[in-house]
PDB file of N, CA and C in Angstrom:
ATOM      1  N   MET T 322     -37.068 -30.354 -80.148  1.00  0.00           N
ATOM      2  CA  MET T 322     -38.269 -31.104 -80.454  1.00  0.00           C
ATOM      3  C   MET T 322     -38.098 -32.582 -80.117  1.00  0.00           C
ATOM      4  N   GLN T 323     -36.913 -33.103 -80.367  1.00  0.00           N
ATOM      5  CA  GLN T 323     -36.666 -34.502 -80.100  1.00  0.00           C
ATOM      6  C   GLN T 323     -36.670 -34.785 -78.597  1.00  0.00           C
ATOM      7  N   ASN T 324     -36.180 -33.852 -77.807  1.00  0.00           N
ATOM      8  CA  ASN T 324     -36.183 -34.030 -76.357  1.00  0.00           C
ATOM      9  C   ASN T 324     -37.597 -34.065 -75.799  1.00  0.00           C
ATOM     10  N   ILE T 325     -38.482 -33.288 -76.377  1.00  0.00           N
ATOM     11  CA  ILE T 325     -39.876 -33.301 -75.943  1.00  0.00           C
ATOM     12  C   ILE T 325     -40.497 -34.659 -76.221  1.00  0.00           C
ATOM     13  N   LEU T 326     -40.147 -35.243 -77.351  1.00  0.00           N
ATOM     14  CA  LEU T 326     -40.641 -36.577 -77.683  1.00  0.00           C
ATOM     15  C   LEU T 326     -40.141 -37.610 -76.672  1.00  0.00           C
ATOM     16  N   TYR T 327     -38.891 -37.502 -76.252  1.00  0.00           N
ATOM     17  CA  TYR T 327     -38.349 -38.421 -75.259  1.00  0.00           C
ATOM     18  C   TYR T 327     -39.063 -38.283 -73.919  1.00  0.00           C
ATOM     19  N   VAL T 328     -39.367 -37.079 -73.531  1.00  0.00           N
ATOM     20  CA  VAL T 328     -40.092 -36.855 -72.275  1.00  0.00           C
ATOM     21  C   VAL T 328     -41.500 -37.423 -72.370  1.00  0.00           C
ATOM     22  N   ILE T 329     -42.152 -37.245 -73.496  1.00  0.00           N
ATOM     23  CA  ILE T 329     -43.503 -37.782 -73.681  1.00  0.00           C
ATOM     24  C   ILE T 329     -43.482 -39.305 -73.624  1.00  0.00           C
ATOM     25  N   ILE T 330     -42.480 -39.922 -74.221  1.00  0.00           N
ATOM     26  CA  ILE T 330     -42.366 -41.380 -74.185  1.00  0.00           C
ATOM     27  C   ILE T 330     -42.160 -41.870 -72.756  1.00  0.00           C
ATOM     28  N   LEU T 331     -41.303 -41.190 -72.006  1.00  0.00           N
ATOM     29  CA  LEU T 331     -41.093 -41.591 -70.615  1.00  0.00           C
ATOM     30  C   LEU T 331     -42.342 -41.364 -69.769  1.00  0.00           C
ATOM     31  N   LEU T 332     -43.057 -40.300 -70.018  1.00  0.00           N
ATOM     32  CA  LEU T 332     -44.301 -40.071 -69.282  1.00  0.00           C
ATOM     33  C   LEU T 332     -45.368 -41.091 -69.648  1.00  0.00           C
ATOM     34  N   ALA T 333     -45.295 -41.632 -70.859  1.00  0.00           N
ATOM     35  CA  ALA T 333     -46.244 -42.661 -71.279  1.00  0.00           C
ATOM     36  C   ALA T 333     -46.032 -43.964 -70.518  1.00  0.00           C
ATOM     37  N   ALA T 334     -44.889 -44.119 -69.883  1.00  0.00           N
ATOM     38  CA  ALA T 334     -44.625 -45.338 -69.111  1.00  0.00           C
ATOM     39  C   ALA T 334     -45.556 -45.451 -67.910  1.00  0.00           C
ATOM     40  N   PHE T 335     -45.997 -44.344 -67.364  1.00  0.00           N
ATOM     41  CA  PHE T 335     -46.880 -44.390 -66.197  1.00  0.00           C
ATOM     42  C   PHE T 335     -48.242 -44.988 -66.538  1.00  0.00           C
ATOM     43  N   PRO T 336     -48.950 -44.508 -67.578  1.00  0.00           N
ATOM     44  CA  PRO T 336     -50.225 -45.155 -67.886  1.00  0.00           C
ATOM     45  C   PRO T 336     -50.056 -46.588 -68.401  1.00  0.00           C
ATOM     46  N   VAL T 337     -48.963 -46.872 -69.087  1.00  0.00           N
ATOM     47  CA  VAL T 337     -48.719 -48.238 -69.555  1.00  0.00           C
ATOM     48  C   VAL T 337     -48.502 -49.164 -68.365  1.00  0.00           C
ATOM     49  N   GLY T 338     -47.699 -48.735 -67.410  1.00  0.00           N
ATOM     50  CA  GLY T 338     -47.477 -49.530 -66.211  1.00  0.00           C
ATOM     51  C   GLY T 338     -48.739 -49.710 -65.394  1.00  0.00           C
ATOM     52  N   TYR T 339     -49.535 -48.673 -65.307  1.00  0.00           N
ATOM     53  CA  TYR T 339     -50.794 -48.766 -64.566  1.00  0.00           C
ATOM     54  C   TYR T 339     -51.744 -49.738 -65.245  1.00  0.00           C
ATOM     55  N   SER T 340     -51.851 -49.669 -66.568  1.00  0.00           N
ATOM     56  CA  SER T 340     -52.766 -50.568 -67.269  1.00  0.00           C
ATOM     57  C   SER T 340     -52.274 -52.012 -67.220  1.00  0.00           C
ATOM     58  N   LEU T 341     -50.963 -52.227 -67.323  1.00  0.00           N
ATOM     59  CA  LEU T 341     -50.447 -53.589 -67.183  1.00  0.00           C
ATOM     60  C   LEU T 341     -50.680 -54.127 -65.776  1.00  0.00           C
ATOM     61  N   ALA T 342     -50.534 -53.282 -64.777  1.00  0.00           N
ATOM     62  CA  ALA T 342     -50.801 -53.710 -63.405  1.00  0.00           C
ATOM     63  C   ALA T 342     -52.278 -54.032 -63.218  1.00  0.00           C
ATOM     64  N   TYR T 343     -53.136 -53.308 -63.888  1.00  0.00           N
ATOM     65  CA  TYR T 343     -54.567 -53.577 -63.801  1.00  0.00           C
ATOM     66  C   TYR T 343     -54.919 -54.891 -64.487  1.00  0.00           C
ATOM     67  N   LEU T 344     -54.296 -55.155 -65.626  1.00  0.00           N
ATOM     68  CA  LEU T 344     -54.606 -56.365 -66.382  1.00  0.00           C
ATOM     69  C   LEU T 344     -54.020 -57.626 -65.756  1.00  0.00           C
ATOM     70  N   ALA T 345     -52.970 -57.506 -64.987  1.00  0.00           N
ATOM     71  CA  ALA T 345     -52.292 -58.678 -64.417  1.00  0.00           C
ATOM     72  C   ALA T 345     -52.228 -58.581 -62.905  1.00  0.00           C
ATOM     73  N   ARG T 346     -53.352 -58.354 -62.271  1.00  0.00           N
ATOM     74  CA  ARG T 346     -53.360 -58.182 -60.813  1.00  0.00           C
ATOM     75  C   ARG T 346     -52.864 -59.406 -60.067  1.00  0.00           C
ATOM     76  N   ASP T 347     -53.285 -60.603 -60.496  1.00  0.00           N
ATOM     77  CA  ASP T 347     -52.926 -61.797 -59.742  1.00  0.00           C
ATOM     78  C   ASP T 347     -51.436 -62.126 -59.846  1.00  0.00           C
ATOM     79  N   GLU T 348     -50.772 -61.699 -60.899  1.00  0.00           N
ATOM     80  CA  GLU T 348     -49.345 -61.958 -61.025  1.00  0.00           C
ATOM     81  C   GLU T 348     -48.502 -60.952 -60.239  1.00  0.00           C
ATOM     82  N   LEU T 349     -49.074 -59.818 -59.899  1.00  0.00           N
ATOM     83  CA  LEU T 349     -48.289 -58.771 -59.235  1.00  0.00           C
ATOM     84  C   LEU T 349     -47.747 -59.207 -57.883  1.00  0.00           C
ATOM     85  N   VAL T 350     -48.568 -59.876 -57.109  1.00  0.00           N
ATOM     86  CA  VAL T 350     -48.138 -60.258 -55.763  1.00  0.00           C
ATOM     87  C   VAL T 350     -47.035 -61.313 -55.843  1.00  0.00           C
ATOM     88  N   ALA T 351     -47.212 -62.288 -56.728  1.00  0.00           N
ATOM     89  CA  ALA T 351     -46.223 -63.363 -56.821  1.00  0.00           C
ATOM     90  C   ALA T 351     -44.912 -62.888 -57.432  1.00  0.00           C
ATOM     91  N   TRP T 352     -44.954 -61.900 -58.304  1.00  0.00           N
ATOM     92  CA  TRP T 352     -43.772 -61.450 -59.031  1.00  0.00           C
ATOM     93  C   TRP T 352     -43.218 -60.128 -58.523  1.00  0.00           C
ATOM     94  N   LYS T 353     -43.682 -59.661 -57.377  1.00  0.00           N
ATOM     95  CA  LYS T 353     -43.253 -58.354 -56.870  1.00  0.00           C
ATOM     96  C   LYS T 353     -41.738 -58.282 -56.697  1.00  0.00           C
ATOM     97  N   LYS T 354     -41.136 -59.336 -56.201  1.00  0.00           N
ATOM     98  CA  LYS T 354     -39.684 -59.364 -56.005  1.00  0.00           C
ATOM     99  C   LYS T 354     -38.961 -59.231 -57.349  1.00  0.00           C
ATOM    100  N   TRP T 355     -39.472 -59.887 -58.379  1.00  0.00           N
ATOM    101  CA  TRP T 355     -38.823 -59.864 -59.690  1.00  0.00           C
ATOM    102  C   TRP T 355     -39.001 -58.531 -60.386  1.00  0.00           C
ATOM    103  N   TYR T 356     -40.153 -57.899 -60.183  1.00  0.00           N
ATOM    104  CA  TYR T 356     -40.349 -56.557 -60.743  1.00  0.00           C
ATOM    105  C   TYR T 356     -39.394 -55.557 -60.095  1.00  0.00           C
ATOM    106  N   SER T 357     -39.191 -55.690 -58.806  1.00  0.00           N
ATOM    107  CA  SER T 357     -38.245 -54.810 -58.118  1.00  0.00           C
ATOM    108  C   SER T 357     -36.829 -55.031 -58.637  1.00  0.00           C
ATOM    109  N   LEU T 358     -36.462 -56.289 -58.811  1.00  0.00           N
ATOM    110  CA  LEU T 358     -35.139 -56.608 -59.331  1.00  0.00           C
ATOM    111  C   LEU T 358     -34.963 -56.080 -60.758  1.00  0.00           C
ATOM    112  N   LEU T 359     -35.997 -56.209 -61.577  1.00  0.00           N
ATOM    113  CA  LEU T 359     -35.927 -55.709 -62.945  1.00  0.00           C
ATOM    114  C   LEU T 359     -35.753 -54.198 -62.982  1.00  0.00           C
ATOM    115  N   ALA T 360     -36.454 -53.491 -62.113  1.00  0.00           N
ATOM    116  CA  ALA T 360     -36.322 -52.032 -62.067  1.00  0.00           C
ATOM    117  C   ALA T 360     -34.919 -51.619 -61.635  1.00  0.00           C
ATOM    118  N   VAL T 361     -34.390 -52.275 -60.635  1.00  0.00           N
ATOM    119  CA  VAL T 361     -33.043 -51.945 -60.158  1.00  0.00           C
ATOM    120  C   VAL T 361     -32.002 -52.257 -61.225  1.00  0.00           C
ATOM    121  N   LEU T 362     -32.134 -53.413 -61.869  1.00  0.00           N
ATOM    122  CA  LEU T 362     -31.176 -53.781 -62.908  1.00  0.00           C
ATOM    123  C   LEU T 362     -31.237 -52.838 -64.102  1.00  0.00           C
ATOM    124  N   ALA T 363     -32.428 -52.397 -64.454  1.00  0.00           N
ATOM    125  CA  ALA T 363     -32.552 -51.469 -65.580  1.00  0.00           C
ATOM    126  C   ALA T 363     -31.840 -50.157 -65.283  1.00  0.00           C
ATOM    127  N   VAL T 364     -31.982 -49.659 -64.069  1.00  0.00           N
ATOM    128  CA  VAL T 364     -31.310 -48.408 -63.704  1.00  0.00           C
ATOM    129  C   VAL T 364     -29.797 -48.619 -63.603  1.00  0.00           C
ATOM    130  N   ILE T 365     -29.393 -49.768 -63.042  1.00  0.00           N
ATOM    131  CA  ILE T 365     -27.961 -50.044 -62.915  1.00  0.00           C
ATOM    132  C   ILE T 365     -27.304 -50.184 -64.283  1.00  0.00           C
ATOM    133  N   VAL T 366     -27.976 -50.798 -65.232  1.00  0.00           N
ATOM    134  CA  VAL T 366     -27.410 -50.948 -66.577  1.00  0.00           C
ATOM    135  C   VAL T 366     -27.411 -49.612 -67.316  1.00  0.00           C
ATOM    136  N   ALA T 367     -28.387 -48.768 -67.046  1.00  0.00           N
ATOM    137  CA  ALA T 367     -28.464 -47.470 -67.730  1.00  0.00           C
ATOM    138  C   ALA T 367     -27.289 -46.567 -67.363  1.00  0.00           C
ATOM    139  N   ILE T 368     -26.781 -46.692 -66.160  1.00  0.00           N
ATOM    140  CA  ILE T 368     -25.676 -45.830 -65.730  1.00  0.00           C
ATOM    141  C   ILE T 368     -24.397 -46.110 -66.518  1.00  0.00           C
ATOM    142  N   PRO T 369     -23.930 -47.370 -66.620  1.00  0.00           N
ATOM    143  CA  PRO T 369     -22.710 -47.577 -67.418  1.00  0.00           C
ATOM    144  C   PRO T 369     -22.919 -47.327 -68.908  1.00  0.00           C
ATOM    145  N   VAL T 370     -24.121 -47.586 -69.401  1.00  0.00           N
ATOM    146  CA  VAL T 370     -24.383 -47.330 -70.819  1.00  0.00           C
ATOM    147  C   VAL T 370     -24.231 -45.846 -71.124  1.00  0.00           C
ATOM    148  N   SER T 371     -24.562 -45.001 -70.171  1.00  0.00           N
ATOM    149  CA  SER T 371     -24.429 -43.565 -70.404  1.00  0.00           C
ATOM    150  C   SER T 371     -22.968 -43.124 -70.513  1.00  0.00           C
ATOM    151  N   PHE T 372     -22.051 -43.918 -69.961  1.00  0.00           N
ATOM    152  CA  PHE T 372     -20.636 -43.563 -70.036  1.00  0.00           C
ATOM    153  C   PHE T 372     -19.880 -44.290 -71.152  1.00  0.00           C
ATOM    154  N   ILE T 373     -20.512 -45.289 -71.756  1.00  0.00           N
ATOM    155  CA  ILE T 373     -19.855 -46.020 -72.843  1.00  0.00           C
ATOM    156  C   ILE T 373     -19.858 -45.139 -74.093  1.00  0.00           C
ATOM    157  N   PRO T 374     -18.745 -45.045 -74.770  1.00  0.00           N
ATOM    158  CA  PRO T 374     -18.709 -44.199 -75.973  1.00  0.00           C
ATOM    159  C   PRO T 374     -19.411 -44.872 -77.161  1.00  0.00           C
ATOM    160  N   LEU T 375     -20.695 -44.637 -77.266  1.00  0.00           N
ATOM    161  CA  LEU T 375     -21.497 -45.113 -78.388  1.00  0.00           C
ATOM    162  C   LEU T 375     -21.976 -43.918 -79.190  1.00  0.00           C
ATOM    163  N   LEU T 376     -22.538 -44.201 -80.315  1.00  0.00           N
ATOM    164  CA  LEU T 376     -23.164 -43.128 -81.076  1.00  0.00           C
ATOM    165  C   LEU T 376     -24.348 -42.581 -80.295  1.00  0.00           C
ATOM    166  N   ALA T 377     -24.566 -41.299 -80.382  1.00  0.00           N
ATOM    167  CA  ALA T 377     -25.678 -40.678 -79.663  1.00  0.00           C
ATOM    168  C   ALA T 377     -27.013 -41.209 -80.179  1.00  0.00           C
ATOM    169  N   SER T 378     -27.049 -41.601 -81.438  1.00  0.00           N
ATOM    170  CA  SER T 378     -28.288 -42.129 -81.992  1.00  0.00           C
ATOM    171  C   SER T 378     -28.619 -43.510 -81.439  1.00  0.00           C
ATOM    172  N   VAL T 379     -27.654 -44.165 -80.816  1.00  0.00           N
ATOM    173  CA  VAL T 379     -27.877 -45.476 -80.225  1.00  0.00           C
ATOM    174  C   VAL T 379     -27.997 -45.384 -78.705  1.00  0.00           C
ATOM    175  N   LYS T 380     -27.160 -44.568 -78.094  1.00  0.00           N
ATOM    176  CA  LYS T 380     -27.074 -44.517 -76.637  1.00  0.00           C
ATOM    177  C   LYS T 380     -28.347 -43.986 -75.984  1.00  0.00           C
ATOM    178  N   LEU T 381     -28.860 -42.887 -76.457  1.00  0.00           N
ATOM    179  CA  LEU T 381     -30.031 -42.278 -75.819  1.00  0.00           C
ATOM    180  C   LEU T 381     -31.275 -43.156 -75.893  1.00  0.00           C
ATOM    181  N   PRO T 382     -31.599 -43.777 -77.021  1.00  0.00           N
ATOM    182  CA  PRO T 382     -32.757 -44.680 -77.022  1.00  0.00           C
ATOM    183  C   PRO T 382     -32.599 -45.887 -76.092  1.00  0.00           C
ATOM    184  N   VAL T 383     -31.380 -46.391 -75.960  1.00  0.00           N
ATOM    185  CA  VAL T 383     -31.156 -47.513 -75.051  1.00  0.00           C
ATOM    186  C   VAL T 383     -31.391 -47.074 -73.611  1.00  0.00           C
ATOM    187  N   ILE T 384     -30.879 -45.923 -73.250  1.00  0.00           N
ATOM    188  CA  ILE T 384     -31.071 -45.410 -71.893  1.00  0.00           C
ATOM    189  C   ILE T 384     -32.545 -45.134 -71.618  1.00  0.00           C
ATOM    190  N   LEU T 385     -33.235 -44.548 -72.576  1.00  0.00           N
ATOM    191  CA  LEU T 385     -34.664 -44.275 -72.397  1.00  0.00           C
ATOM    192  C   LEU T 385     -35.470 -45.564 -72.288  1.00  0.00           C
ATOM    193  N   THR T 386     -35.099 -46.572 -73.046  1.00  0.00           N
ATOM    194  CA  THR T 386     -35.785 -47.856 -72.947  1.00  0.00           C
ATOM    195  C   THR T 386     -35.586 -48.485 -71.581  1.00  0.00           C
ATOM    196  N   LEU T 387     -34.385 -48.398 -71.054  1.00  0.00           N
ATOM    197  CA  LEU T 387     -34.124 -48.951 -69.728  1.00  0.00           C
ATOM    198  C   LEU T 387     -34.910 -48.203 -68.650  1.00  0.00           C
ATOM    199  N   PHE T 388     -34.986 -46.890 -68.763  1.00  0.00           N
ATOM    200  CA  PHE T 388     -35.787 -46.131 -67.799  1.00  0.00           C
ATOM    201  C   PHE T 388     -37.280 -46.413 -67.973  1.00  0.00           C
ATOM    202  N   PHE T 389     -37.726 -46.641 -69.194  1.00  0.00           N
ATOM    203  CA  PHE T 389     -39.115 -47.015 -69.455  1.00  0.00           C
ATOM    204  C   PHE T 389     -39.438 -48.336 -68.760  1.00  0.00           C
ATOM    205  N   ILE T 390     -38.543 -49.307 -68.872  1.00  0.00           N
ATOM    206  CA  ILE T 390     -38.721 -50.599 -68.211  1.00  0.00           C
ATOM    207  C   ILE T 390     -38.725 -50.425 -66.699  1.00  0.00           C
ATOM    208  N   ALA T 391     -37.844 -49.589 -66.181  1.00  0.00           N
ATOM    209  CA  ALA T 391     -37.790 -49.358 -64.738  1.00  0.00           C
ATOM    210  C   ALA T 391     -39.087 -48.723 -64.234  1.00  0.00           C
ATOM    211  N   ILE T 392     -39.628 -47.767 -64.964  1.00  0.00           N
ATOM    212  CA  ILE T 392     -40.858 -47.109 -64.540  1.00  0.00           C
ATOM    213  C   ILE T 392     -42.018 -48.091 -64.551  1.00  0.00           C
ATOM    214  N   ILE T 393     -42.118 -48.891 -65.600  1.00  0.00           N
ATOM    215  CA  ILE T 393     -43.202 -49.875 -65.668  1.00  0.00           C
ATOM    216  C   ILE T 393     -43.076 -50.890 -64.533  1.00  0.00           C
ATOM    217  N   SER T 394     -41.880 -51.347 -64.253  1.00  0.00           N
ATOM    218  CA  SER T 394     -41.681 -52.312 -63.170  1.00  0.00           C
ATOM    219  C   SER T 394     -42.005 -51.702 -61.811  1.00  0.00           C
ATOM    220  N   LEU T 395     -41.617 -50.451 -61.607  1.00  0.00           N
ATOM    221  CA  LEU T 395     -41.939 -49.792 -60.339  1.00  0.00           C
ATOM    222  C   LEU T 395     -43.439 -49.555 -60.192  1.00  0.00           C
ATOM    223  N   MET T 396     -44.117 -49.294 -61.290  1.00  0.00           N
ATOM    224  CA  MET T 396     -45.575 -49.163 -61.231  1.00  0.00           C
ATOM    225  C   MET T 396     -46.209 -50.501 -60.834  1.00  0.00           C
ATOM    226  N   ALA T 397     -45.676 -51.602 -61.334  1.00  0.00           N
ATOM    227  CA  ALA T 397     -46.188 -52.916 -60.975  1.00  0.00           C
ATOM    228  C   ALA T 397     -45.959 -53.194 -59.490  1.00  0.00           C
ATOM    229  N   VAL T 398     -44.791 -52.827 -58.982  1.00  0.00           N
ATOM    230  CA  VAL T 398     -44.518 -53.025 -57.549  1.00  0.00           C
ATOM    231  C   VAL T 398     -45.443 -52.138 -56.718  1.00  0.00           C
ATOM    232  N   TRP T 399     -45.636 -50.910 -57.154  1.00  0.00           N
ATOM    233  CA  TRP T 399     -46.492 -49.989 -56.405  1.00  0.00           C
ATOM    234  C   TRP T 399     -47.936 -50.467 -56.391  1.00  0.00           C
ATOM    235  N   LYS T 400     -48.429 -50.960 -57.521  1.00  0.00           N
ATOM    236  CA  LYS T 400     -49.813 -51.407 -57.588  1.00  0.00           C
ATOM    237  C   LYS T 400     -50.000 -52.772 -56.932  1.00  0.00           C
ATOM    238  N   SER T 401     -48.927 -53.503 -56.643  1.00  0.00           N
ATOM    239  CA  SER T 401     -49.076 -54.796 -55.991  1.00  0.00           C
ATOM    240  C   SER T 401     -49.471 -54.644 -54.519  1.00  0.00           C
ATOM    241  N   HIS T 402     -49.306 -53.449 -53.978  1.00  0.00           N
ATOM    242  CA  HIS T 402     -49.692 -53.208 -52.586  1.00  0.00           C
ATOM    243  C   HIS T 402     -51.188 -52.970 -52.439  1.00  0.00           C
ATOM    244  N   ASP T 403     -51.871 -52.695 -53.531  1.00  0.00           N
ATOM    245  CA  ASP T 403     -53.325 -52.439 -53.470  1.00  0.00           C
ATOM    246  C   ASP T 403     -54.110 -53.722 -53.325  1.00  0.00           C
TER     247      ASP T 403
END
């Protein structure tokens, strides 16, 4: 049941990223480079965090948060082309 909740939270990143991209259209073009960098850094940080011996109650939410940030940033980069 908890895994389903994690998947739902990650899937919620797509509409959140789309709505943020809609609300901040003028900033998307100027900040496209930074959104790309943020997405890459979030994924790069998520990889070592997955190997660090932390409590499972701490590690998984941190990894999911980083992937949530990466998805939102990638949605902003994708919508900046429109």
